[in-house]
Short mmCIF file of C-alpha atoms and ligand atoms in Angstrom, two decimals:
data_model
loop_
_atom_site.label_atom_id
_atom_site.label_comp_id
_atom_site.label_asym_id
_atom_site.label_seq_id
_atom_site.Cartn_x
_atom_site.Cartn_y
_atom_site.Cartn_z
CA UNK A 82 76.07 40.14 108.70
CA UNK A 83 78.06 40.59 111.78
CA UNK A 84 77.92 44.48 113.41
CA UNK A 85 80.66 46.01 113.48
CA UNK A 86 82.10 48.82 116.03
CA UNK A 87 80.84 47.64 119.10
CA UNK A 88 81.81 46.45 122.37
CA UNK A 89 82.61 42.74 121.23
CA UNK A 90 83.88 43.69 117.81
CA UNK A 91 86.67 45.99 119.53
CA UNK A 92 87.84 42.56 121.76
CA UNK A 93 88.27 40.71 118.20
CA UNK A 94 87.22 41.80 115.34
CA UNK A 95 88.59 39.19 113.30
CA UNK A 96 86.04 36.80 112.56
CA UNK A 97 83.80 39.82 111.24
CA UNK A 98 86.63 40.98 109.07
CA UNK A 99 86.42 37.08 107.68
CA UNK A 100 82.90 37.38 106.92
CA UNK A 101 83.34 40.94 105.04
CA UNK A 102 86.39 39.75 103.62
CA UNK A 103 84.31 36.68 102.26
CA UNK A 104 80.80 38.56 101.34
CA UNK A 105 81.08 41.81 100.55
CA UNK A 106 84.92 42.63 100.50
CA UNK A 107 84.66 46.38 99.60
CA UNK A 108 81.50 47.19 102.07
CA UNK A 109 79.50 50.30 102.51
CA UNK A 110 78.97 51.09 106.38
CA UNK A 111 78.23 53.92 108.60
CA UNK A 112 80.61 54.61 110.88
CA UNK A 113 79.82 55.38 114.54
CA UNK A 114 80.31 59.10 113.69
CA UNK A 115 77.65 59.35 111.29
CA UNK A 116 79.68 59.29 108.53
CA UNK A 117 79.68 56.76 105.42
CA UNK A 118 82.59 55.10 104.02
CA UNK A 119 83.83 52.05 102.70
CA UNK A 120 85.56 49.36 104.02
CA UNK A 121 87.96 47.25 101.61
CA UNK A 122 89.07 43.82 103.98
CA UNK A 123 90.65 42.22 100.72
CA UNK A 124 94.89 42.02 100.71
CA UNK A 125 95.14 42.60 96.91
CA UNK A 126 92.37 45.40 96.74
CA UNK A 127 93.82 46.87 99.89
CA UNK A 128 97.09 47.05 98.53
CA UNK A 129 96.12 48.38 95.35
CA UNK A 130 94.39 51.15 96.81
CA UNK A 131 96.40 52.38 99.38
CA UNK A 132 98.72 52.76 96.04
CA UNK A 133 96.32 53.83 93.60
CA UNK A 134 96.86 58.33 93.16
CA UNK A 135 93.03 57.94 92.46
CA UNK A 136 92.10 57.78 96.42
CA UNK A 137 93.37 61.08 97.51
CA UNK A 138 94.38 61.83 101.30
CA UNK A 139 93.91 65.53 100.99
CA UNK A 140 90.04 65.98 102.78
CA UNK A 141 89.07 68.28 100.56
CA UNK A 142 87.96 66.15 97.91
CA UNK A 143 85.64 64.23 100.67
CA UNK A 144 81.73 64.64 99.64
CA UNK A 145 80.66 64.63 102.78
CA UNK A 146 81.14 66.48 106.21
CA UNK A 147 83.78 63.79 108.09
CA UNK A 148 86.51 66.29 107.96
CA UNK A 149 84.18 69.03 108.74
CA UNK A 150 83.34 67.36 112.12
CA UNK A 151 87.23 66.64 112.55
CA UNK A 152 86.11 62.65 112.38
CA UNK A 153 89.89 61.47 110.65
CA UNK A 154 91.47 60.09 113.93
CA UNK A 155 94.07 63.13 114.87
CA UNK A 156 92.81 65.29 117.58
CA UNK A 157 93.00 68.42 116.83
CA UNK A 158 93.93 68.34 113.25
CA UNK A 159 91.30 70.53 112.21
CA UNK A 160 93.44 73.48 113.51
CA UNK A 161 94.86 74.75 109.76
CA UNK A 162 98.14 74.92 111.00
CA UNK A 163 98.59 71.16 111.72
CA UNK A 164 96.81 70.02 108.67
CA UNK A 165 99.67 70.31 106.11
CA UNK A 166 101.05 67.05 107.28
CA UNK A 167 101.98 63.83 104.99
CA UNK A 168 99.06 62.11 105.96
CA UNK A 169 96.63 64.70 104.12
CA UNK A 170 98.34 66.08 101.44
CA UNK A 171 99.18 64.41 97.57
CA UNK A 172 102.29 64.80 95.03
CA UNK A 173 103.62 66.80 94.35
CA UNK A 174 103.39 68.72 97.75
CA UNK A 175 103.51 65.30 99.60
CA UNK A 176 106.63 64.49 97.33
CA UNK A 177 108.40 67.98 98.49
CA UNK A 178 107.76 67.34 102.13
CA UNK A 179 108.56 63.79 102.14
CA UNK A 180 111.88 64.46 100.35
CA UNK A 181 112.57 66.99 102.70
CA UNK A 182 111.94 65.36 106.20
CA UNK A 183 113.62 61.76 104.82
CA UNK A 184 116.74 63.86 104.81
CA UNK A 185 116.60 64.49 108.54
CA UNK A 186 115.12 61.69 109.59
CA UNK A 187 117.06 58.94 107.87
CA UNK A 188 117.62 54.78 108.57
CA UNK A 189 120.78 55.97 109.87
CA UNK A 190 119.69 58.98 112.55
CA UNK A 191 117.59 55.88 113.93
CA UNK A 192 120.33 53.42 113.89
CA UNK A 193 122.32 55.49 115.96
CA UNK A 194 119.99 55.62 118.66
CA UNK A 195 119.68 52.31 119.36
CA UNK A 196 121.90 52.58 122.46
CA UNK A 197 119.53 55.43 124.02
CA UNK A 198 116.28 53.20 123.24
CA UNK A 199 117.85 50.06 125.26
CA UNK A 200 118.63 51.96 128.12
CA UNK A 201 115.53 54.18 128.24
CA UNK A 202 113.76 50.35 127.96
CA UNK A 203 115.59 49.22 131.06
CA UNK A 204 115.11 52.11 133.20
CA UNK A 205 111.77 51.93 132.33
CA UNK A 206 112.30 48.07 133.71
CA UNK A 207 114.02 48.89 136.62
CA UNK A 208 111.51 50.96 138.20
CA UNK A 209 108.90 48.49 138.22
CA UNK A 210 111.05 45.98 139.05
CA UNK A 211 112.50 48.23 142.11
CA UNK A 212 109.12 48.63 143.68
CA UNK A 213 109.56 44.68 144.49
CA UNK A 214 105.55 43.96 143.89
CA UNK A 215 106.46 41.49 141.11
CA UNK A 216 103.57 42.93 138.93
CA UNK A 217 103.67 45.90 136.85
CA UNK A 218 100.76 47.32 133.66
CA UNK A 219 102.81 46.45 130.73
CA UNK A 220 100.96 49.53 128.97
CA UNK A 221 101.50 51.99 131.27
CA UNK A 222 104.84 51.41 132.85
CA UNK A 223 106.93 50.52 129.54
CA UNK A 224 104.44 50.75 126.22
CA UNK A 225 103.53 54.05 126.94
CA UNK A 226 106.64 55.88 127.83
CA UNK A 227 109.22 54.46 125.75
CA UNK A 228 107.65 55.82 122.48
CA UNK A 229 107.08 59.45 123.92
CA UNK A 230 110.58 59.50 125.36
CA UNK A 231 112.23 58.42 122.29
CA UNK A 232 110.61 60.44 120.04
CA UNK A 233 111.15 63.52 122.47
CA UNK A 234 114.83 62.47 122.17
CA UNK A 235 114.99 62.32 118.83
CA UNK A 236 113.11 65.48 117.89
CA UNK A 237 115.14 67.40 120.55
CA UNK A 238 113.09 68.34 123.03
CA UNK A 239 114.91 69.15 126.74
CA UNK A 240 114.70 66.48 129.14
CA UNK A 241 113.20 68.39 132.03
CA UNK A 242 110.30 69.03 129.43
CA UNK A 243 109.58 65.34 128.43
CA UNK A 244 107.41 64.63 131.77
CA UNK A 245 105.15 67.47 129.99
CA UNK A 246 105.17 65.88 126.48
CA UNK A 247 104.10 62.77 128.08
CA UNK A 248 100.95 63.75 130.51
CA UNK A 249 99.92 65.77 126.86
CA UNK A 250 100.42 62.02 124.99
CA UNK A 251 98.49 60.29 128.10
CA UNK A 252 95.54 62.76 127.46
CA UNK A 253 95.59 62.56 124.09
CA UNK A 254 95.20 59.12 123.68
CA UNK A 255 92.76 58.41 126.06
CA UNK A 256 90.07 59.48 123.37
CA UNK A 257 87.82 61.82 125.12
CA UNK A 258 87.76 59.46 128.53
CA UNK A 259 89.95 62.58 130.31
CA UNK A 260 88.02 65.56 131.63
CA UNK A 261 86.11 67.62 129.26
CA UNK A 262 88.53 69.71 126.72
CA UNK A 263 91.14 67.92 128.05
CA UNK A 264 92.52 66.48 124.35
CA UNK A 265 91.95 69.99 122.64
CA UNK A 266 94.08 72.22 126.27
CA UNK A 267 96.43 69.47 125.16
CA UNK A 268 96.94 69.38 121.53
CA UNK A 269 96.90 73.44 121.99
CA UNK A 270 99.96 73.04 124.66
CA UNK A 271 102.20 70.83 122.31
CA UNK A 272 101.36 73.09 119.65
CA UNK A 273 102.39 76.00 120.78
CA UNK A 274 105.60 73.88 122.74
CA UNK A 275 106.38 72.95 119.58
CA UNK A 276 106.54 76.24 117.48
CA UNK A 277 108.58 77.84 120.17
CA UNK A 278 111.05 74.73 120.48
CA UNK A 279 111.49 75.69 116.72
CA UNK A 280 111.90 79.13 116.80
CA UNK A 281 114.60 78.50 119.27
CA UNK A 282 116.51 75.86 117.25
CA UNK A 283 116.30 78.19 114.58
CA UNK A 284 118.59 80.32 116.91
CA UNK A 285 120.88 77.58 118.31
CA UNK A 286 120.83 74.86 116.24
CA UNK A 287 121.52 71.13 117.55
CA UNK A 288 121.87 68.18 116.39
CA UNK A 289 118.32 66.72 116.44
CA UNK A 290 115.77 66.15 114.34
CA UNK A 291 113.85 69.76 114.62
CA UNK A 292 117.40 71.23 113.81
CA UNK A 293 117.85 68.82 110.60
CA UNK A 294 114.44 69.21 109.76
CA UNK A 295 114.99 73.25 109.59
CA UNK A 296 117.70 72.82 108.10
CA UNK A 297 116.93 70.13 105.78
CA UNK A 298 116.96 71.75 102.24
CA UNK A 299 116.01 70.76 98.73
CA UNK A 300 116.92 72.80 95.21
CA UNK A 301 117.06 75.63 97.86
CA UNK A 302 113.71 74.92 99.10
CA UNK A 303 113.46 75.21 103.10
CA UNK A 304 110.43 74.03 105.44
CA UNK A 305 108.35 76.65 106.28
CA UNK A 306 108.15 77.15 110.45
CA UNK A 307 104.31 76.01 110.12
CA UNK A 308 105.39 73.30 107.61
CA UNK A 309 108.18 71.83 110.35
CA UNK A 310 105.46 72.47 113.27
CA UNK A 311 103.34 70.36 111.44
CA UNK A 312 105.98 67.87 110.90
CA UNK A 313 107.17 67.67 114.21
CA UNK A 314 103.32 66.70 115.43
CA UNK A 315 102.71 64.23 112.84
CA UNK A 316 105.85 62.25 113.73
CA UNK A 317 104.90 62.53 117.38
CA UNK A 318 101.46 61.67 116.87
CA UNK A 319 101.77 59.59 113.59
CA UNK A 320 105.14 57.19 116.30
CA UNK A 321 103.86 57.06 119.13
CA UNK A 322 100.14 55.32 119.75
CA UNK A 323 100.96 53.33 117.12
CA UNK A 324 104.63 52.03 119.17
CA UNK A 325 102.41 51.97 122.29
CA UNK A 326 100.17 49.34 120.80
CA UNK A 327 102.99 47.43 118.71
CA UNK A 328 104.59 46.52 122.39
CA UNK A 329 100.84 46.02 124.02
CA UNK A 330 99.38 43.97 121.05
CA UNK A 331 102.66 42.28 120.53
CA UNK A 332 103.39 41.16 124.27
CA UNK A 333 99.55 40.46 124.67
CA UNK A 334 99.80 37.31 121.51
CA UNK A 335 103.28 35.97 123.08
CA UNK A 336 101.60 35.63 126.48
CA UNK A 337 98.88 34.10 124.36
CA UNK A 338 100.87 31.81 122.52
CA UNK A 339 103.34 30.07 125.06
CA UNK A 340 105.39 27.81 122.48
CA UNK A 341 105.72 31.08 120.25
CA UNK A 342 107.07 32.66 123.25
CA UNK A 343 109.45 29.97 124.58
CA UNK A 344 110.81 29.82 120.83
CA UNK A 345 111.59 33.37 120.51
CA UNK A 346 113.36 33.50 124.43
CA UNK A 347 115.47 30.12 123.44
CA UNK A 348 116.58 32.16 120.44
CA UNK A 349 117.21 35.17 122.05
CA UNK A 350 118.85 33.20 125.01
CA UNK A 351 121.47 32.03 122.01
CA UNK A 352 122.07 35.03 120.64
CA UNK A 353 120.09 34.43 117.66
CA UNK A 354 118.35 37.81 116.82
CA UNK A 355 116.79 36.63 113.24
CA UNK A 356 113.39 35.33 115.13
CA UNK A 357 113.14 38.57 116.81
CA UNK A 358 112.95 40.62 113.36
CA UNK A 359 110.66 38.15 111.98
CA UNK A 360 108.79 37.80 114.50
CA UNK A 361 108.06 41.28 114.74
CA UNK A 362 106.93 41.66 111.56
CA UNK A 363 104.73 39.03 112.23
CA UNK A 364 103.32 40.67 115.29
CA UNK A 365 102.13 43.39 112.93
CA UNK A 366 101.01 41.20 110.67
CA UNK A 367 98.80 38.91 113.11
CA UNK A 368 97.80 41.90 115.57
CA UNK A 369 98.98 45.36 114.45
CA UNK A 370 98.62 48.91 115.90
CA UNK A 371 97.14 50.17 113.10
CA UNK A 372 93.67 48.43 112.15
CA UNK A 373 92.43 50.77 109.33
CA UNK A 374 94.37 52.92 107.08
CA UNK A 375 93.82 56.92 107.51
CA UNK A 376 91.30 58.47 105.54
CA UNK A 377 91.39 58.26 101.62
CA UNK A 378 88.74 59.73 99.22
CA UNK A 379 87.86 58.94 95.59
CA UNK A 380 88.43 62.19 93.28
CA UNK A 381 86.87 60.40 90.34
CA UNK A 382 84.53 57.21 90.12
CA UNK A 383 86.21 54.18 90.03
CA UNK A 384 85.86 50.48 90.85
CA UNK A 385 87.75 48.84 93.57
CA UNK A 386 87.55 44.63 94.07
CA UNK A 387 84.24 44.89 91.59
CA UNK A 388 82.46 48.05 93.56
CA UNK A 389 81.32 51.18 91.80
CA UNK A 390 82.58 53.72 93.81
CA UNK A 391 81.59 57.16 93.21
CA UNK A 392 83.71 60.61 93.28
CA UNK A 393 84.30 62.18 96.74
CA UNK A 394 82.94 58.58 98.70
CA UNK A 395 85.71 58.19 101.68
CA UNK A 396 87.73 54.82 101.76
CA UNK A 397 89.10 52.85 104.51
CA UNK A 398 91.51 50.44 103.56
CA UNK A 399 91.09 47.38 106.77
CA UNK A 400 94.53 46.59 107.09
CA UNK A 401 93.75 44.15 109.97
CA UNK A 402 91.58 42.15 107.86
CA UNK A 403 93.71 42.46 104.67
CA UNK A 404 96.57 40.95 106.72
CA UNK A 405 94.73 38.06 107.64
CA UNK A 406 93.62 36.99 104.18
CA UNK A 407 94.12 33.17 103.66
CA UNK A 408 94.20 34.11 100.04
CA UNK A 409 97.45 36.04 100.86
CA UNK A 410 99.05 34.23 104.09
CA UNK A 411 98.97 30.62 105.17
CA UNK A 412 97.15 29.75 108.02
CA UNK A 413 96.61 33.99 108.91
CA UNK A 414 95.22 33.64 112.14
CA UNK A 415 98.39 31.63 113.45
CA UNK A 416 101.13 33.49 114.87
CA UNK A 417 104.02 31.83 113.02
CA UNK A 418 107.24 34.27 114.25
CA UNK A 419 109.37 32.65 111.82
CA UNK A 420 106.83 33.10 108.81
CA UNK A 421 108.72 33.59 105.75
CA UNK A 422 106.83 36.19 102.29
CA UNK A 423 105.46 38.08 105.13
CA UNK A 424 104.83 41.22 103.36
CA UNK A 425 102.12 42.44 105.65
CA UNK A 426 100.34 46.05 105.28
CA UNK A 427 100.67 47.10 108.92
CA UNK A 428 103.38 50.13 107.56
CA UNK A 429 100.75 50.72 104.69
CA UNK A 430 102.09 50.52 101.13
CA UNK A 431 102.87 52.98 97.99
CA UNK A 432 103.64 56.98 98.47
CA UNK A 433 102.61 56.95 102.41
CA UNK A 434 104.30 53.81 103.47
CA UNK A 435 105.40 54.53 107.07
CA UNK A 436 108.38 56.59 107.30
CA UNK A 437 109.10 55.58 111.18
CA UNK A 438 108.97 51.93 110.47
CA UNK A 439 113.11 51.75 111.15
CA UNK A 440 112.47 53.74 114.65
CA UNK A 441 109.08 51.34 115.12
CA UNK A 442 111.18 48.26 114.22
CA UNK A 443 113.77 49.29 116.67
CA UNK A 444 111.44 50.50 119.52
CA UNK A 445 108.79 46.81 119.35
CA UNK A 446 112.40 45.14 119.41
CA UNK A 447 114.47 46.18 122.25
CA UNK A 448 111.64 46.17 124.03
CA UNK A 449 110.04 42.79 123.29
CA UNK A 450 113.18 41.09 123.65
CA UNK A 451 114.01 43.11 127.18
CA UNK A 452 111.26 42.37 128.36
CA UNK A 453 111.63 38.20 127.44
CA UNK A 454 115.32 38.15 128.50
CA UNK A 455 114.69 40.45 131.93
CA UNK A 456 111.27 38.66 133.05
CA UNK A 457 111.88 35.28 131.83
CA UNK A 458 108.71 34.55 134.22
CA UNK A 459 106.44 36.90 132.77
CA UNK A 460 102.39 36.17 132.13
CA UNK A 461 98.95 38.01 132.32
CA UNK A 462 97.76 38.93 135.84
CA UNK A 463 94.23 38.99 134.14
CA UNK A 464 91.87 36.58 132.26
CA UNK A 465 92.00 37.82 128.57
CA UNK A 466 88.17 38.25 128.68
CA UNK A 467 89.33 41.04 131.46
CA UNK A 468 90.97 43.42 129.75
CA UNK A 469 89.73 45.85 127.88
CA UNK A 470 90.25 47.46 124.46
CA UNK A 471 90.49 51.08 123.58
CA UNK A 472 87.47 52.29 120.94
CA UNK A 473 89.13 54.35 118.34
CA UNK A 474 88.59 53.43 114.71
CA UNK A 475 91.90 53.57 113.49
CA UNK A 476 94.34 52.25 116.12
CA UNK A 477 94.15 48.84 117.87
CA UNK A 478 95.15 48.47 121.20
CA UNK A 479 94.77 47.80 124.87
CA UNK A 480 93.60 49.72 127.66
CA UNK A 481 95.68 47.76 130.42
CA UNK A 482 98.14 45.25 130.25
CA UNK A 483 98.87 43.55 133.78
CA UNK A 484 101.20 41.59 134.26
CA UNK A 485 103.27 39.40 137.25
CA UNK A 486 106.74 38.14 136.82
CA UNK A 487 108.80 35.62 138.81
CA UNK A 488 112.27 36.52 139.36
CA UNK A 489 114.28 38.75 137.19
CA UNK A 490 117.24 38.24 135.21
CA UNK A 491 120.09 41.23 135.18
C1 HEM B 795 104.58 50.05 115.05
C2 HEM B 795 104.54 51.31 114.84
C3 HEM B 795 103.99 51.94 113.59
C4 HEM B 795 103.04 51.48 112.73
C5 HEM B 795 102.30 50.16 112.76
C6 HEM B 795 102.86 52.51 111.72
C7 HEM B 795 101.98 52.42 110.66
C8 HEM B 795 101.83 53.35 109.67
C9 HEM B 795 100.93 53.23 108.55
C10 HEM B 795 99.98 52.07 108.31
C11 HEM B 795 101.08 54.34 107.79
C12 HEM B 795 100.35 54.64 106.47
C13 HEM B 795 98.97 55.19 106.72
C14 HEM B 795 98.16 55.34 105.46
O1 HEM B 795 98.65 55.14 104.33
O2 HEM B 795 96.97 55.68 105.61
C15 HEM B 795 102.07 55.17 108.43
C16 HEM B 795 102.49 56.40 107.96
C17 HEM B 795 103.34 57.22 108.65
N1 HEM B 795 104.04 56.90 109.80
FE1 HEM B 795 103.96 55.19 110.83
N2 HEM B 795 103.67 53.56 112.02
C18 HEM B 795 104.40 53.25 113.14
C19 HEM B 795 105.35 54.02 113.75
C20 HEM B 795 105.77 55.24 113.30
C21 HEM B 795 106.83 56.03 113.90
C22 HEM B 795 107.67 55.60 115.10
C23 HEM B 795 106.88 57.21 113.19
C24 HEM B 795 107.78 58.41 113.36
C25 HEM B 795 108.38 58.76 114.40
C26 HEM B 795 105.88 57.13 112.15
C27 HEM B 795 105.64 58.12 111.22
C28 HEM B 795 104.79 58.00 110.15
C29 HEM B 795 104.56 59.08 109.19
C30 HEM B 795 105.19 60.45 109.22
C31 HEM B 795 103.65 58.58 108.26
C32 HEM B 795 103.09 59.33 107.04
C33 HEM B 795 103.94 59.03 105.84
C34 HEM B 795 103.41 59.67 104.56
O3 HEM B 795 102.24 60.02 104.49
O4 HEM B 795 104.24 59.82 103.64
N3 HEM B 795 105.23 55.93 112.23
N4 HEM B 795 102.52 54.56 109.58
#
C-alpha cells in the first residue's frame, strides 16, 4: 500500500492512485487533518457518485467533526455568511441559486469577454518580457494574475481596487505559509469588500456580474444581499486557484512533452484552433487543477463500487485518478492533445458540474496559446525534480514555474 499525502505523493501521485484504483478502489483513509473519509479512484464509481442525490454537499449531514474544524478546502467558509454557496447546499435550494446566478453569468457574458482576457494575457506578457531578463515564473507573473483580474472584471469590481483583490488571492492561496492570521485578515477584507461593492451596485447598477446577479430574478424571487455575497466569493474562490493551476499544470506537461508541444504551436502557427480546445481538455484530463472533488457525505447507507458505506461517512470522489483509468481512457497517462471521447471529470459531473468551465476554457486558452505563439522558445529554467508542489488536498498545482525564453514573437 503506497502512503498517501506526503511529500513525494504531492510531486506525483499517480502511480498511488493506480494502485488504489486497482486494490481497493473506494478506500477508507485518514486524512492529514484527522479526519476519515473515503476515497473513490474508479471513473465509473466516481462519476456515479458525484451524480448520485444520495452523497449530499450540505456538511451538516457529516458524522464527524471535518466541518466543525473548517477542514473542506475554503478558508474561511466556516463564517455562516459565506456558507450558503453552491458547493454546500442540495435541491431544491441549490436548484434556486443555480437558476438564478446561470442567468447572470451565462456562455454568452463570457464570450464577450474574450477580447479583455487576450489583452489582460499580453500585458501580463509584456511586462516580463520588458524587463529584458529572458526568464520570467510562469505562476506568478501570468497564472496567477490573469484569473484574479478577470474575474474582478467580470464581477465588477473598480480597477484601482483589483491590486487589493489580488495580494487577498496571493494570501489566500498560499495555505497558511503567509504570516500567522494572514488567510482569515484576508478572507475578512474581501468579505466585507464584497458586501459593500453590493450594496453600492444596488444603488448604481452596472453592467457586471454583481449588478446581474442582484438583479437576476426568478418567479419574482431575488438573491438575498448575503445570498449574492456568498455568490460573489464562491465564483472568486471556486475560478480562480483552480485557472491558476489549469495554466501552471497545463504549461508544466507541454514543456514536458516536446512533440505535444511542437504539434499544438504548428497548429496554432496555421491558424488551426481545434488542437487548442482539445488539447485543453486533455490538459485537465491528464493533469487537472482540481485533484479531489469537494466534500460529499452519505445521508443514508449505501454501497459505492462494492463498499458498504455507512450514513454521515464523508466521500471524496479522486478525480485525478478517475481520469486516468485505463478502463475509461486509452493509454491515460499519455498526453494525447488530439484525444478524441475525452469526457474527463476535471469540471465534475451531475447537479454541481462547474459553472465557470466556459470562462476556464477561455482563460487556459488564450493563455496557453499566447504564451506558445509569443515565446516560441520557451522551456523550464529548473529540473522538474526542482520544483515544488503546493500541499492542499483538493487543488493540484505548482508552487513556481520558471521559465527562460529565447526571442519573442510580436
Ligand atoms: C480550470 C478551471 C476550473 C476547474 C478545473 C473547475 C473545476 C470544478 C469542479 C470539479 C467543480 C465541481 C466540484 C464538485 O462537484 O465537488 C466545480 C464547480 C464549480 N465551479 Fe469550477 N472549475 C474551474 C474554474 C471555474 C471558474 C473560472 C469559475 C467561475 C468564475 C468556477 C465556478 C464554479 C462554481 C460556482 C462551482 C459550483 C457549481 C455548483 O455547485 O453548482 N469554476 N468546478
Amino acid at each position: 500500500m503506497p502512503e498517501l499525502f506526503t511529500w513525494e505523493f504531492a510531486t506525483d501521485p499517480y502511480p498511488a492512485y493506480a494502485w488504489l484504483r486497482e486494490h481497493s478502489p473506494v478506500h477508507r483513509t485518514v486524512l492529514p487533518s484527522g479526519v476519515e473519509a473515503w476515497l473513490v479512484t474508479r471513473y465509473a464509481d466516481a462519476r456515479q457518485a458525484l451524480a448520485d442525490q444520495r452523497l449530499s454537499k450540505d456538511p451538516a449531514h457529516h458524522a464527524g467533526s471535518a466541518h466543525a474544524k473548517g477542514k473542506t478546502g475554503i478558508p474561511g467558509e466556516r463564517k455562516a455568511e459565506l456558507m450558503t454557496h453552491l458547493l454546500n447546499i442540495d435541491p431544491p435550494d441549490h436548484t434556486r441559486l443555480r437558476r438564478l446566478v446561470s442567468k447572470a453569468f451565462t456562455p454568452r457574458t463570457v464570450a464577450e469577454f474574450a477580447p479583455r482576457v487576450q489583452e489582460l494575457t499580453d500585458q501580463l506578457i509584456d511586462a516580463f518580457v520588458e524587463k529584458g531578463e529572458g526568464t520570467a515564473d510562469l505562476i506568478h507573473d501570468v497564472a496567477f494574475p490573469l484569473p484574479i483580474y478577470a474575474i474582478c472584471d467580470l464581477l465588477g469590481v473598480p480597477r484601482e481596487d483589483q491590486d487589493d483583490f489580488r495580494d487577498w488571492a496571493g494570501m489566500m492561496i498560499r495555505h497558511g505559509g503567509g504570516p500567522r492570521g494572514g488567510v482569515a485578515r484576508s478572507v475578512k477584507k474581501m468579505r466585507n469588500y464584497l458586501a459593500e461593492l453590493i450594496h453600492r451596485k444596488r444603488e448604481e447598477p452596472g453592467e457586471d456580474l454583481i449588478s446581474g446577479l442582484i438583479r437576476a430574478s426568478d418567479h419574482g424571487e431575488h438573491l438575498t444581499e448575503n445570498e449574492a455575497a456568498a455568490m460573489a466569493f464562491i465564483l472568486l474562490f471556486a475560478g480562480f486557484e483552480t485557472t491558476v493551476n489549469l495554466i501552471g499544470n497545463g504549461v508544466y506537461a507541454l514543456l514536458r512533452n516536446p512533440e505535444q508541444r511542437e504539434r499544438l504551436q504548428r497548429a496554432l502557427a496555421e491558424g488551426d484552433t481545434e488542437l487548442l480546445a482539445t488539447g485543453v481538455e486533455e490538459l485537465l484530463r491528464y493533469d487537472g487543477p482540481v485533484e479531489l472533488a469537494t466534500w460529499r457525505y452519505a445521508t443514508e447507507p449505501l454501497t459505492l463500487g462494492g463498499q458498504d458505506i455507512a450514513a454521515g461517512d464523508p466521500v471524496l470522489v479522486v478525480l485525478a485518478a478517475a481520469d486516468r483509468d485505463p478502463e475509461r481512457f486509452t493509454e491515460p497517462d499519455t498526453l494525447d492533445l488530439a484525444r478524441r471521447d475525452n469526457q474527463h471529470l476535471g469540471y465534475g459531473h451531475g447537479i454541481h458540474y462547474c459553472l465557470g468551465a466556459p470562462l476556464a476554457r477561455l482563460e487556459g486558452q488564450t493563455a496557453i496559446a499566447t504564451l506558445l505563439r509569443r515565446l516560441p522558445g520557451l522551456r523550464l529554467a529548473v529540473e522538474p525534480d526542482d520544483l515544488r508542489w503546493r500541499g492542499g488536498l483538493i487543488m493540484r498545482g505548482l508552487r513556481t514555474l520558471p521559465v527562460e525564453f529565447g526571442t519573442e514573437k510580436k
